[in-house]
Amino acid sequence: MELRSEAADGSHGAVLKMIVCGVIRFTAVIVRRSMYAATHISHRPARSRIFDPGRGRMTDLTDRPVLSTEGREMSRLLARVGQTRDRAAFRAVFDHFAPRIRAFLLQRRLTSALADDLTQDVMLAVWRRAASFDPSKAAASTWIYTIARNQHIDHFRKVQRASRMDETDPSLQPVPPPAADDLCEQAEAAETVGKALEALSPDQRQVVEMAFTEGLSHSEIAERLNLPLGTVKSRIRLAMGKLKTTLGDLE
Amino acid sequence: MTPHRGHVLDDAWYLDFAAGSLASEAEAVLVRSHVELNEEAEQRVAGLDRIGGALLERLPVGEPLTFSAEDLLALAADDDIVESKSAGFDLPSELDGIDLPDALKTYLAETGVRVKWEFLGPGLRKAILWRGEGDTNLWLLKAEPGVAIPHHGHNGSELTLVLKGSFWDGDQEYRRGDVEEAHPDVEHDIRIDPSGVCVCLALTHGKLRFANPLLRAFQVFTGI
């Protein structure tokens, strides 16, 4: 928990700093961009629409090239687990995601013993269902996130009903081997989502992050922030609208 | 005639769904069923899942794990394939002719709930699947073609997902996969489309509030 709040403070500090720097650079960037636009056909018009110049630097911080390679590599490895039951590939996927899944579950206020158990369940499910991972449809991080989320929900259902754990998830059908292009596209898309999040206003980002990190429902968020439900709902709507534009540009 | 645009929920519901923070299993069953049947809802959730994935990537790694990939692989047999729990489940014959979404099938299979149609009003039947605190009910509504549900409001909120057929609220048509979200302050005039039987999954908090006092008195017997 402490780690997280430090990270959050750090990023807020960074946001402020970057906005200040951005304002100073604003004019220069605008001039440079319009000159660029006048002389080039833009490869990525969508991106320049999402990120205003004042935030340009901030997105650079989260867009380290190392992540890009890693994300693509994870999708490639996970697809290989599905196709050939490659144990070495699974080890690499495990080493990358298992600690993060554990961190996700700890954020949801699970005890560390329980977080360990559920992390094992999630990674076992990843191994067993890898054949249904389709890298042209989702990045490895997205696919694994949905499994972790569903296992977490199922755990509470299990507690509530004291029944067996649910193993039903989206289609368990094996998929044909992906084209190399698809692999890269969705992995890149996942990184752009990170940038899209940064492009939200602090108010909007706060509600989205509270939902995902702490697992609070929109009415719980309203309670926590001491805001009317309608205000929280409209922040979510605005955030989703902005994210939808960004994500739509990726299709 | 304008093309049919699906009726979807407030974005807050999709965020709750994607983040795994829906308040009850009943909400989860209804929203999940809707997402399965409605393309627009599915796309919204898919977008949010990507955000979940991006946030997962950014979590601090923390202390080393006490188990390794090898430990897990030792547990897992090479050929173990996970079967869908609802695969071998026979749907209750009361639900014959209704193409149920997997989320609802799974729920019925896991809870073993008995589906029993009861009289709700002329041309209307209900089957309660789950009762929660404070008059919260998850239930199925089956309505005959052309039936009208008289002018009413709600004492609490209500989500109604169409599973089969369609109904009209004023000039808005709700078809399979569409959800109507009702609030306490909005009045409704529901008419079932004359083309066929309509079946809906509803989650209600509080009882319906009919304008007609006779119907209010009658409600004592129906329980919705």
CSV table of C-alpha atoms in Angstrom, one decimal:
chain,number,residue,atom,x,y,z
A,1,MET,CA,0.0,0.0,0.0
A,2,GLU,CA,2.8,2.4,0.9
A,3,LEU,CA,4.6,1.7,-2.3
A,4,ARG,CA,1.5,2.6,-4.2
A,5,SER,CA,0.8,5.9,-2.5
A,6,GLU,CA,4.4,6.9,-3.0
A,7,ALA,CA,4.1,6.1,-6.7
A,8,ALA,CA,0.8,8.1,-6.8
A,9,ASP,CA,2.4,11.2,-5.1
A,10,GLY,CA,5.3,10.9,-7.4
A,11,SER,CA,3.2,10.9,-10.5
A,12,HIS,CA,1.1,13.8,-9.3
A,13,GLY,CA,4.3,15.8,-8.8
A,14,ALA,CA,5.4,14.8,-12.2
A,15,VAL,CA,2.1,15.8,-13.7
A,16,LEU,CA,2.4,19.3,-12.2
A,17,LYS,CA,6.0,19.7,-13.3
A,18,MET,CA,5.2,18.5,-16.8
A,19,ILE,CA,2.3,20.9,-17.1
A,20,VAL,CA,4.5,23.8,-16.1
A,21,CYS,CA,7.2,22.7,-18.5
A,22,GLY,CA,4.6,22.1,-21.1
A,23,VAL,CA,3.2,25.6,-20.9
A,24,ILE,CA,6.7,27.0,-21.4
A,25,ARG,CA,7.2,24.8,-24.5
A,26,PHE,CA,3.7,25.3,-25.7
A,27,THR,CA,4.3,27.9,-28.3
A,28,ALA,CA,7.4,26.2,-29.7
A,29,VAL,CA,5.6,22.9,-30.0
A,30,ILE,CA,2.6,24.5,-31.7
A,31,VAL,CA,4.9,26.2,-34.2
A,32,ARG,CA,6.9,23.1,-34.8
A,33,ARG,CA,3.7,21.0,-35.3
A,34,SER,CA,2.1,23.3,-37.7
A,35,MET,CA,5.3,23.4,-39.7
A,36,TYR,CA,5.4,19.6,-39.6
A,37,ALA,CA,1.8,19.4,-40.6
A,38,ALA,CA,2.4,21.7,-43.5
A,39,THR,CA,5.2,19.7,-45.0
A,40,HIS,CA,4.4,16.1,-44.0
A,41,ILE,CA,1.6,13.7,-44.3
A,42,SER,CA,1.2,12.6,-40.7
A,43,HIS,CA,1.5,8.9,-40.0
A,44,ARG,CA,-0.5,9.1,-36.8
A,45,PRO,CA,-3.0,11.9,-36.9
A,46,ALA,CA,-5.0,10.2,-34.1
A,47,ARG,CA,-2.2,10.6,-31.6
A,48,SER,CA,-1.6,14.2,-32.0
A,49,ARG,CA,-5.3,14.8,-31.4
A,50,ILE,CA,-5.2,12.9,-28.1
A,51,PHE,CA,-2.3,14.5,-26.5
A,52,ASP,CA,-2.2,18.2,-26.0
A,53,PRO,CA,1.3,19.8,-26.2
A,54,GLY,CA,1.2,20.7,-22.5
A,55,ARG,CA,1.2,17.0,-21.7
A,56,GLY,CA,3.6,15.9,-24.4
A,57,ARG,CA,6.5,15.3,-22.0
A,58,MET,CA,4.5,13.3,-19.5
A,59,THR,CA,3.5,10.7,-22.0
A,60,ASP,CA,7.1,10.3,-23.0
A,61,LEU,CA,7.8,9.2,-19.4
A,62,THR,CA,5.3,6.3,-19.6
A,63,ASP,CA,6.2,5.3,-23.1
A,64,ARG,CA,9.7,3.9,-22.7
A,65,PRO,CA,10.7,1.8,-25.6
A,66,VAL,CA,11.6,-1.1,-23.3
A,67,LEU,CA,7.9,-1.5,-22.4
A,68,SER,CA,7.0,-1.6,-26.0
A,69,THR,CA,9.3,-4.5,-26.8
A,70,GLU,CA,8.4,-6.2,-23.6
A,71,GLY,CA,4.6,-6.0,-24.3
A,72,ARG,CA,5.1,-7.4,-27.8
A,73,GLU,CA,7.4,-10.1,-26.4
A,74,MET,CA,4.8,-11.2,-23.8
A,75,SER,CA,2.1,-11.5,-26.4
A,76,ARG,CA,4.4,-13.6,-28.5
A,77,LEU,CA,5.4,-15.8,-25.6
A,78,LEU,CA,1.8,-16.3,-24.4
A,79,ALA,CA,0.7,-17.3,-27.9
A,80,ARG,CA,3.5,-19.8,-28.0
A,81,VAL,CA,2.4,-21.3,-24.7
A,82,GLY,CA,-1.0,-21.8,-26.3
A,83,GLN,CA,0.3,-23.3,-29.5
A,84,THR,CA,3.1,-25.5,-28.4
A,85,ARG,CA,2.8,-25.7,-24.6
A,86,ASP,CA,6.2,-24.1,-24.4
A,87,ARG,CA,7.3,-24.3,-20.8
A,88,ALA,CA,10.2,-21.8,-21.2
A,89,ALA,CA,7.8,-19.3,-22.7
A,90,PHE,CA,5.4,-19.9,-19.7
A,91,ARG,CA,8.2,-19.3,-17.3
A,92,ALA,CA,8.9,-15.9,-18.9
A,93,VAL,CA,5.2,-15.0,-18.8
A,94,PHE,CA,5.0,-16.1,-15.2
A,95,ASP,CA,8.1,-14.1,-14.1
A,96,HIS,CA,6.6,-11.0,-15.7
A,97,PHE,CA,3.0,-11.2,-14.6
A,98,ALA,CA,2.8,-13.3,-11.4
A,99,PRO,CA,4.3,-10.6,-9.2
A,100,ARG,CA,2.0,-8.0,-10.7
A,101,ILE,CA,-1.1,-10.2,-10.2
A,102,ARG,CA,-0.1,-10.6,-6.6
A,103,ALA,CA,0.3,-6.8,-6.3
A,104,PHE,CA,-3.1,-6.3,-7.9
A,105,LEU,CA,-4.7,-8.7,-5.4
A,106,LEU,CA,-2.9,-7.1,-2.4
A,107,GLN,CA,-4.4,-3.7,-3.6
A,108,ARG,CA,-7.8,-5.3,-3.3
A,109,ARG,CA,-7.0,-5.9,0.3
A,110,LEU,CA,-6.5,-9.6,0.2
A,111,THR,CA,-4.2,-11.1,2.8
A,112,SER,CA,-0.8,-12.1,1.5
A,113,ALA,CA,-1.5,-15.8,1.9
A,114,LEU,CA,-4.7,-15.5,0.0
A,115,ALA,CA,-3.1,-13.3,-2.7
A,116,ASP,CA,-0.4,-16.0,-3.1
A,117,ASP,CA,-3.1,-18.7,-3.5
A,118,LEU,CA,-5.1,-16.7,-6.0
A,119,THR,CA,-2.0,-15.7,-8.0
A,120,GLN,CA,-1.3,-19.4,-8.4
A,121,ASP,CA,-4.9,-20.0,-9.5
A,122,VAL,CA,-4.6,-17.2,-12.1
A,123,MET,CA,-1.3,-18.4,-13.5
A,124,LEU,CA,-2.6,-22.0,-13.6
A,125,ALA,CA,-5.6,-20.7,-15.6
A,126,VAL,CA,-3.2,-18.9,-17.9
A,127,TRP,CA,-1.3,-22.1,-18.6
A,128,ARG,CA,-4.5,-24.1,-19.1
A,129,ARG,CA,-6.3,-21.6,-21.3
A,130,ALA,CA,-3.4,-20.2,-23.3
A,131,ALA,CA,-4.8,-21.9,-26.4
A,132,SER,CA,-7.7,-19.5,-26.3
A,133,PHE,CA,-5.5,-16.4,-26.2
A,134,ASP,CA,-5.8,-14.6,-29.5
A,135,PRO,CA,-3.1,-11.9,-29.9
A,136,SER,CA,-5.0,-10.2,-32.7
A,137,LYS,CA,-7.8,-9.5,-30.3
A,138,ALA,CA,-6.1,-8.6,-27.0
A,139,ALA,CA,-2.7,-7.9,-25.6
A,140,ALA,CA,-1.3,-10.4,-23.1
A,141,SER,CA,-1.7,-7.9,-20.3
A,142,THR,CA,-5.4,-7.4,-21.1
A,143,TRP,CA,-6.1,-11.1,-21.4
A,144,ILE,CA,-4.4,-11.9,-18.1
A,145,TYR,CA,-6.0,-9.0,-16.4
A,146,THR,CA,-9.5,-10.3,-17.2
A,147,ILE,CA,-8.6,-13.8,-15.9
A,148,ALA,CA,-7.2,-12.2,-12.6
A,149,ARG,CA,-10.4,-10.0,-12.3
A,150,ASN,CA,-12.7,-13.0,-12.9
A,151,GLN,CA,-10.8,-15.2,-10.4
A,152,HIS,CA,-11.0,-12.5,-7.9
A,153,ILE,CA,-14.8,-12.1,-8.3
A,154,ASP,CA,-15.2,-15.9,-8.3
A,155,HIS,CA,-13.3,-16.1,-5.0
A,156,PHE,CA,-15.8,-13.8,-3.3
A,157,ARG,CA,-18.6,-15.8,-4.8
A,158,LYS,CA,-17.0,-18.9,-3.5
A,159,VAL,CA,-16.8,-17.3,0.0
A,160,GLN,CA,-20.4,-16.1,-0.3
A,161,ARG,CA,-21.8,-19.4,-1.5
A,162,ALA,CA,-19.2,-21.8,-0.2
A,163,SER,CA,-19.3,-23.5,-3.5
A,164,ARG,CA,-16.7,-24.6,-6.0
A,165,MET,CA,-14.6,-22.1,-7.9
A,166,ASP,CA,-16.0,-21.1,-11.3
A,167,GLU,CA,-13.8,-21.9,-14.3
A,168,THR,CA,-16.0,-20.5,-17.0
A,169,ASP,CA,-14.5,-17.6,-18.8
A,170,PRO,CA,-14.8,-16.2,-22.3
A,171,SER,CA,-14.5,-18.6,-25.1
A,172,LEU,CA,-12.2,-21.6,-24.4
A,173,GLN,CA,-11.9,-22.4,-28.1
A,174,PRO,CA,-8.4,-22.7,-29.4
A,175,VAL,CA,-7.6,-20.1,-32.0
A,176,PRO,CA,-5.5,-20.4,-35.2
A,177,PRO,CA,-1.9,-19.2,-35.0
A,178,PRO,CA,-1.7,-15.4,-35.2
A,179,ALA,CA,-0.1,-13.4,-38.0
A,180,ALA,CA,3.1,-11.6,-36.9
A,181,ASP,CA,1.5,-8.2,-37.6
A,182,ASP,CA,-1.4,-8.9,-35.2
A,183,LEU,CA,1.0,-9.7,-32.4
A,184,CYS,CA,2.6,-6.3,-32.5
A,185,GLU,CA,-0.6,-4.3,-33.0
A,186,GLN,CA,-2.5,-5.3,-29.9
A,187,ALA,CA,0.6,-5.1,-27.7
A,188,GLU,CA,1.2,-1.6,-28.9
A,189,ALA,CA,-2.4,-0.8,-28.3
A,190,ALA,CA,-2.1,-1.7,-24.7
A,191,GLU,CA,0.7,0.9,-24.3
A,192,THR,CA,-1.4,3.5,-25.9
A,193,VAL,CA,-4.1,2.8,-23.4
A,194,GLY,CA,-1.6,3.8,-20.7
A,195,LYS,CA,-1.1,7.1,-22.5
A,196,ALA,CA,-4.8,7.6,-22.9
A,197,LEU,CA,-5.2,7.3,-19.2
A,198,GLU,CA,-2.6,10.0,-18.7
A,199,ALA,CA,-4.6,12.2,-21.0
A,200,LEU,CA,-7.6,12.2,-18.7
A,201,SER,CA,-8.2,15.1,-16.3
A,202,PRO,CA,-7.0,14.3,-12.7
A,203,ASP,CA,-10.7,14.0,-11.6
A,204,GLN,CA,-11.5,11.6,-14.3
A,205,ARG,CA,-8.4,9.5,-13.9
A,206,GLN,CA,-9.0,9.3,-10.2
A,207,VAL,CA,-12.4,7.6,-10.5
A,208,VAL,CA,-11.1,5.2,-13.2
A,209,GLU,CA,-8.1,4.3,-11.1
A,210,MET,CA,-10.1,3.9,-7.9
A,211,ALA,CA,-12.3,1.4,-9.6
A,212,PHE,CA,-9.5,-0.6,-11.0
A,213,THR,CA,-7.0,-0.5,-8.2
A,214,GLU,CA,-9.2,-0.6,-5.2
A,215,GLY,CA,-12.1,-2.4,-6.7
A,216,LEU,CA,-14.6,0.2,-5.6
A,217,SER,CA,-18.0,0.4,-7.3
A,218,HIS,CA,-19.2,3.8,-8.5
A,219,SER,CA,-21.4,4.3,-5.5
A,220,GLU,CA,-18.5,3.4,-3.2
A,221,ILE,CA,-16.3,5.9,-5.0
A,222,ALA,CA,-19.0,8.6,-4.5
A,223,GLU,CA,-19.1,7.8,-0.8
A,224,ARG,CA,-15.3,7.8,-0.5
A,225,LEU,CA,-14.9,11.1,-2.3
A,226,ASN,CA,-17.9,12.6,-0.6
A,227,LEU,CA,-19.5,13.5,-3.9
A,228,PRO,CA,-23.0,13.1,-5.3
A,229,LEU,CA,-23.5,9.9,-7.2
A,230,GLY,CA,-24.4,12.0,-10.3
A,231,THR,CA,-21.1,13.8,-10.2
A,232,VAL,CA,-19.1,10.5,-10.1
A,233,LYS,CA,-21.3,9.1,-12.9
A,234,SER,CA,-20.7,12.1,-15.1
A,235,ARG,CA,-16.9,12.0,-14.5
A,236,ILE,CA,-17.0,8.3,-15.5
A,237,ARG,CA,-19.0,9.2,-18.6
A,238,LEU,CA,-16.5,11.9,-19.6
A,239,ALA,CA,-13.6,9.7,-18.9
A,240,MET,CA,-15.1,6.9,-21.0
A,241,GLY,CA,-15.9,9.3,-23.8
A,242,LYS,CA,-12.4,10.5,-24.0
A,243,LEU,CA,-11.0,6.9,-23.7
A,244,LYS,CA,-13.4,5.7,-26.3
A,245,THR,CA,-12.1,8.3,-28.8
A,246,THR,CA,-8.5,7.3,-28.0
A,247,LEU,CA,-9.2,3.6,-28.2
A,248,GLY,CA,-11.4,4.0,-31.3
A,249,ASP,CA,-8.4,5.5,-33.0
A,250,LEU,CA,-6.5,2.3,-32.4
A,251,GLU,CA,-8.9,0.0,-34.2
B,1,MET,CA,-37.8,4.7,-39.9
B,2,THR,CA,-34.5,5.2,-38.1
B,3,PRO,CA,-32.3,2.2,-37.6
B,4,HIS,CA,-32.5,0.5,-34.2
B,5,ARG,CA,-29.9,1.7,-31.8
B,6,GLY,CA,-29.3,-0.6,-28.9
B,7,HIS,CA,-30.1,0.6,-25.4
B,8,VAL,CA,-27.1,0.4,-23.1
B,9,LEU,CA,-26.3,1.2,-19.5
B,10,ASP,CA,-24.7,4.2,-17.9
B,11,ASP,CA,-20.9,3.9,-18.3
B,12,ALA,CA,-20.5,3.6,-14.5
B,13,TRP,CA,-21.9,0.1,-14.8
B,14,TYR,CA,-19.3,-1.0,-17.3
B,15,LEU,CA,-16.5,0.4,-15.3
B,16,ASP,CA,-17.8,-1.5,-12.2
B,17,PHE,CA,-18.0,-4.6,-14.4
B,18,ALA,CA,-14.5,-4.3,-15.9
B,19,ALA,CA,-13.0,-3.4,-12.5
B,20,GLY,CA,-14.7,-6.4,-10.9
B,21,SER,CA,-16.5,-4.2,-8.4
B,22,LEU,CA,-20.2,-4.8,-9.0
B,23,ALA,CA,-21.9,-4.9,-5.7
B,24,SER,CA,-23.7,-8.2,-5.9
B,25,GLU,CA,-23.7,-11.4,-7.8
B,26,ALA,CA,-27.2,-10.5,-9.1
B,27,GLU,CA,-25.8,-7.3,-10.6
B,28,ALA,CA,-22.9,-9.3,-12.1
B,29,VAL,CA,-25.2,-11.9,-13.7
B,30,LEU,CA,-27.4,-9.2,-15.3
B,31,VAL,CA,-24.6,-6.9,-16.5
B,32,ARG,CA,-22.5,-9.9,-17.8
B,33,SER,CA,-25.5,-11.3,-19.7
B,34,HIS,CA,-26.1,-7.8,-21.2
B,35,VAL,CA,-22.5,-7.5,-22.3
B,36,GLU,CA,-22.7,-10.9,-23.9
B,37,LEU,CA,-25.7,-10.0,-25.9
B,38,ASN,CA,-25.1,-6.4,-26.8
B,39,GLU,CA,-22.2,-5.5,-29.1
B,40,GLU,CA,-21.9,-1.8,-28.0
B,41,ALA,CA,-21.7,-2.9,-24.4
B,42,GLU,CA,-19.1,-5.6,-25.3
B,43,GLN,CA,-17.0,-3.0,-27.0
B,44,ARG,CA,-17.1,-0.6,-24.0
B,45,VAL,CA,-16.1,-3.4,-21.7
B,46,ALA,CA,-13.3,-4.5,-24.1
B,47,GLY,CA,-11.9,-1.0,-24.0
B,48,LEU,CA,-12.0,-0.9,-20.2
B,49,ASP,CA,-10.3,-4.3,-20.0
B,50,ARG,CA,-7.4,-2.9,-21.9
B,51,ILE,CA,-7.1,-0.2,-19.3
B,52,GLY,CA,-7.1,-2.9,-16.6
B,53,GLY,CA,-4.3,-4.6,-18.5
B,54,ALA,CA,-2.3,-1.4,-18.8
B,55,LEU,CA,-2.7,-0.7,-15.1
B,56,LEU,CA,-1.7,-4.3,-14.3
B,57,GLU,CA,1.5,-3.7,-16.3
B,58,ARG,CA,2.3,-0.7,-14.2
B,59,LEU,CA,1.9,-2.2,-10.8
B,60,PRO,CA,5.0,-2.3,-8.7
B,61,VAL,CA,6.5,-5.8,-8.6
B,62,GLY,CA,7.0,-5.9,-4.8
B,63,GLU,CA,8.7,-8.7,-2.8
B,64,PRO,CA,9.8,-11.9,-4.6
B,65,LEU,CA,7.2,-14.7,-4.8
B,66,THR,CA,7.4,-17.8,-2.6
B,67,PHE,CA,6.6,-20.0,-5.6
B,68,SER,CA,7.9,-20.4,-9.1
B,69,ALA,CA,6.6,-21.3,-12.6
B,70,GLU,CA,8.2,-24.7,-12.1
B,71,ASP,CA,6.0,-25.3,-8.9
B,72,LEU,CA,2.9,-24.6,-10.9
B,73,LEU,CA,3.9,-26.6,-13.9
B,74,ALA,CA,4.5,-29.5,-11.6
B,75,LEU,CA,0.9,-29.2,-10.4
B,76,ALA,CA,-0.6,-28.9,-13.9
B,77,ALA,CA,-0.9,-31.9,-16.1
B,78,ASP,CA,-0.1,-31.2,-19.8
B,79,ASP,CA,-3.5,-32.3,-21.0
B,80,ASP,CA,-5.8,-30.8,-18.4
B,81,ILE,CA,-8.4,-28.8,-20.2
B,82,VAL,CA,-10.8,-26.7,-18.3
B,83,GLU,CA,-14.5,-27.6,-19.1
B,84,SER,CA,-17.2,-25.0,-19.0
B,85,LYS,CA,-19.3,-25.7,-16.0
B,86,SER,CA,-22.5,-25.0,-17.8
B,87,ALA,CA,-21.6,-27.3,-20.7
B,88,GLY,CA,-23.2,-30.4,-19.3
B,89,PHE,CA,-26.1,-28.6,-17.6
B,90,ASP,CA,-29.6,-29.2,-18.6
B,91,LEU,CA,-31.6,-26.1,-18.6
B,92,PRO,CA,-34.9,-26.2,-16.7
B,93,SER,CA,-37.7,-27.0,-19.1
B,94,GLU,CA,-39.5,-23.9,-17.9
B,95,LEU,CA,-37.0,-22.0,-19.9
B,96,ASP,CA,-37.6,-23.8,-23.2
B,97,GLY,CA,-37.4,-21.7,-26.3
B,98,ILE,CA,-35.3,-19.0,-24.6
B,99,ASP,CA,-31.8,-18.6,-25.8
B,100,LEU,CA,-30.1,-17.8,-22.5
B,101,PRO,CA,-26.7,-16.0,-22.3
B,102,ASP,CA,-23.9,-18.1,-20.8
B,103,ALA,CA,-23.6,-15.9,-17.7
B,104,LEU,CA,-27.2,-16.7,-16.8
B,105,LYS,CA,-26.8,-20.4,-17.7
B,106,THR,CA,-23.8,-20.6,-15.5
B,107,TYR,CA,-25.6,-18.9,-12.7
B,108,LEU,CA,-28.5,-21.3,-12.9
B,109,ALA,CA,-26.2,-24.3,-13.1
B,110,GLU,CA,-24.1,-23.2,-10.1
B,111,THR,CA,-26.9,-22.2,-7.8
B,112,GLY,CA,-29.3,-24.9,-8.9
B,113,VAL,CA,-32.1,-22.4,-8.5
B,114,ARG,CA,-35.6,-23.7,-9.4
B,115,VAL,CA,-37.4,-21.7,-12.0
B,116,LYS,CA,-41.0,-21.6,-11.1
B,117,TRP,CA,-43.4,-19.3,-13.1
B,118,GLU,CA,-45.9,-17.5,-10.9
B,119,PHE,CA,-48.9,-15.3,-11.7
B,120,LEU,CA,-47.9,-11.6,-11.7
B,121,GLY,CA,-50.9,-10.0,-13.6
B,122,PRO,CA,-53.0,-10.7,-16.7
B,123,GLY,CA,-50.6,-12.0,-19.3
B,124,LEU,CA,-47.6,-11.6,-17.0
B,125,ARG,CA,-45.6,-14.2,-15.1
B,126,LYS,CA,-42.6,-14.0,-12.9
B,127,ALA,CA,-39.9,-16.4,-11.6
B,128,ILE,CA,-37.8,-15.2,-8.7
B,129,LEU,CA,-34.2,-16.3,-9.0
B,130,TRP,CA,-32.7,-14.5,-6.0
B,131,ARG,CA,-33.8,-12.4,-3.1
B,132,GLY,CA,-31.5,-10.0,-1.4
B,133,GLU,CA,-31.8,-7.4,1.3
B,134,GLY,CA,-34.3,-4.6,1.2
B,135,ASP,CA,-36.8,-5.9,-1.4
B,136,THR,CA,-34.0,-6.6,-3.9
B,137,ASN,CA,-34.9,-9.3,-6.4
B,138,LEU,CA,-33.4,-10.9,-9.4
B,139,TRP,CA,-36.2,-12.3,-11.5
B,140,LEU,CA,-37.5,-13.4,-14.9
B,141,LEU,CA,-40.5,-11.7,-16.4
B,142,LYS,CA,-42.5,-13.5,-19.1
B,143,ALA,CA,-45.1,-11.4,-20.9
B,144,GLU,CA,-47.6,-12.3,-23.6
B,145,PRO,CA,-47.6,-10.4,-26.9
B,146,GLY,CA,-49.3,-7.0,-26.8
B,147,VAL,CA,-49.7,-6.9,-23.0
B,148,ALA,CA,-49.5,-3.5,-21.4
B,149,ILE,CA,-48.0,-2.9,-18.0
B,150,PRO,CA,-50.0,0.1,-16.6
B,151,HIS,CA,-48.5,3.5,-15.9
B,152,HIS,CA,-46.0,3.0,-13.0
B,153,GLY,CA,-42.9,4.4,-11.3
B,154,HIS,CA,-40.3,2.7,-9.1
B,155,ASN,CA,-39.6,3.0,-5.4
B,156,GLY,CA,-36.0,2.0,-6.2
B,157,SER,CA,-33.9,1.5,-9.2
B,158,GLU,CA,-34.4,-1.2,-11.7
B,159,LEU,CA,-32.5,-2.9,-14.5
B,160,THR,CA,-34.4,-4.8,-17.2
B,161,LEU,CA,-32.6,-6.9,-19.8
B,162,VAL,CA,-34.5,-8.3,-22.7
B,163,LEU,CA,-33.7,-11.9,-23.4
B,164,LYS,CA,-36.4,-12.6,-25.9
B,165,GLY,CA,-38.9,-10.6,-27.9
B,166,SER,CA,-39.2,-6.9,-27.3
B,167,PHE,CA,-41.2,-4.2,-25.4
B,168,TRP,CA,-41.8,-0.6,-25.9
B,169,ASP,CA,-41.6,2.2,-23.3
B,170,GLY,CA,-43.2,5.2,-25.0
B,171,ASP,CA,-41.6,5.3,-28.5
B,172,GLN,CA,-38.5,3.4,-27.5
B,173,GLU,CA,-38.2,-0.2,-28.4
B,174,TYR,CA,-36.1,-2.6,-26.3
B,175,ARG,CA,-34.9,-5.7,-28.0
B,176,ARG,CA,-32.8,-8.7,-27.0
B,177,GLY,CA,-29.6,-7.6,-25.4
B,178,ASP,CA,-31.0,-4.1,-24.6
B,179,VAL,CA,-31.3,-2.9,-21.0
B,180,GLU,CA,-33.7,-0.3,-19.6
B,181,GLU,CA,-32.4,1.4,-16.5
B,182,ALA,CA,-35.3,2.8,-14.5
B,183,HIS,CA,-35.0,5.4,-11.7
B,184,PRO,CA,-37.4,6.2,-8.9
B,185,ASP,CA,-38.4,9.6,-10.5
B,186,VAL,CA,-39.3,8.3,-13.9
B,187,GLU,CA,-42.7,7.0,-14.9
B,188,HIS,CA,-43.2,4.2,-17.4
B,189,ASP,CA,-45.8,2.9,-19.8
B,190,ILE,CA,-44.7,-0.5,-21.0
B,191,ARG,CA,-46.2,-2.3,-23.9
B,192,ILE,CA,-45.1,-5.7,-25.1
B,193,ASP,CA,-44.5,-5.9,-28.8
B,194,PRO,CA,-47.4,-7.8,-30.4
B,195,SER,CA,-45.1,-10.0,-32.5
B,196,GLY,CA,-44.3,-12.4,-29.7
B,197,VAL,CA,-43.7,-13.4,-26.1
B,198,CYS,CA,-41.2,-11.2,-24.3
B,199,VAL,CA,-38.9,-12.6,-21.6
B,200,CYS,CA,-36.7,-10.3,-19.5
B,201,LEU,CA,-34.2,-10.6,-16.7
B,202,ALA,CA,-34.9,-7.9,-14.1
B,203,LEU,CA,-33.1,-6.7,-11.0
B,204,THR,CA,-35.3,-4.5,-8.8
B,205,HIS,CA,-34.8,-2.6,-5.6
B,206,GLY,CA,-38.1,-1.9,-4.0
B,207,LYS,CA,-41.6,-2.5,-5.4
B,208,LEU,CA,-43.2,-1.0,-8.4
B,209,ARG,CA,-45.4,2.0,-7.7
B,210,PHE,CA,-48.6,2.0,-9.7
B,211,ALA,CA,-50.6,5.1,-10.3
B,212,ASN,CA,-53.8,3.2,-10.0
B,213,PRO,CA,-54.8,2.4,-6.4
B,214,LEU,CA,-56.5,-0.8,-7.3
B,215,LEU,CA,-53.3,-2.1,-8.8
B,216,ARG,CA,-51.5,-1.0,-5.7
B,217,ALA,CA,-53.8,-3.1,-3.5
B,218,PHE,CA,-53.4,-6.0,-5.9
B,219,GLN,CA,-49.6,-5.8,-5.5
B,220,VAL,CA,-49.8,-7.2,-2.0
B,221,PHE,CA,-50.4,-10.6,-3.6
B,222,THR,CA,-47.8,-10.5,-6.3
B,223,GLY,CA,-44.7,-9.4,-4.4
B,224,ILE,CA,-43.1,-7.3,-7.1
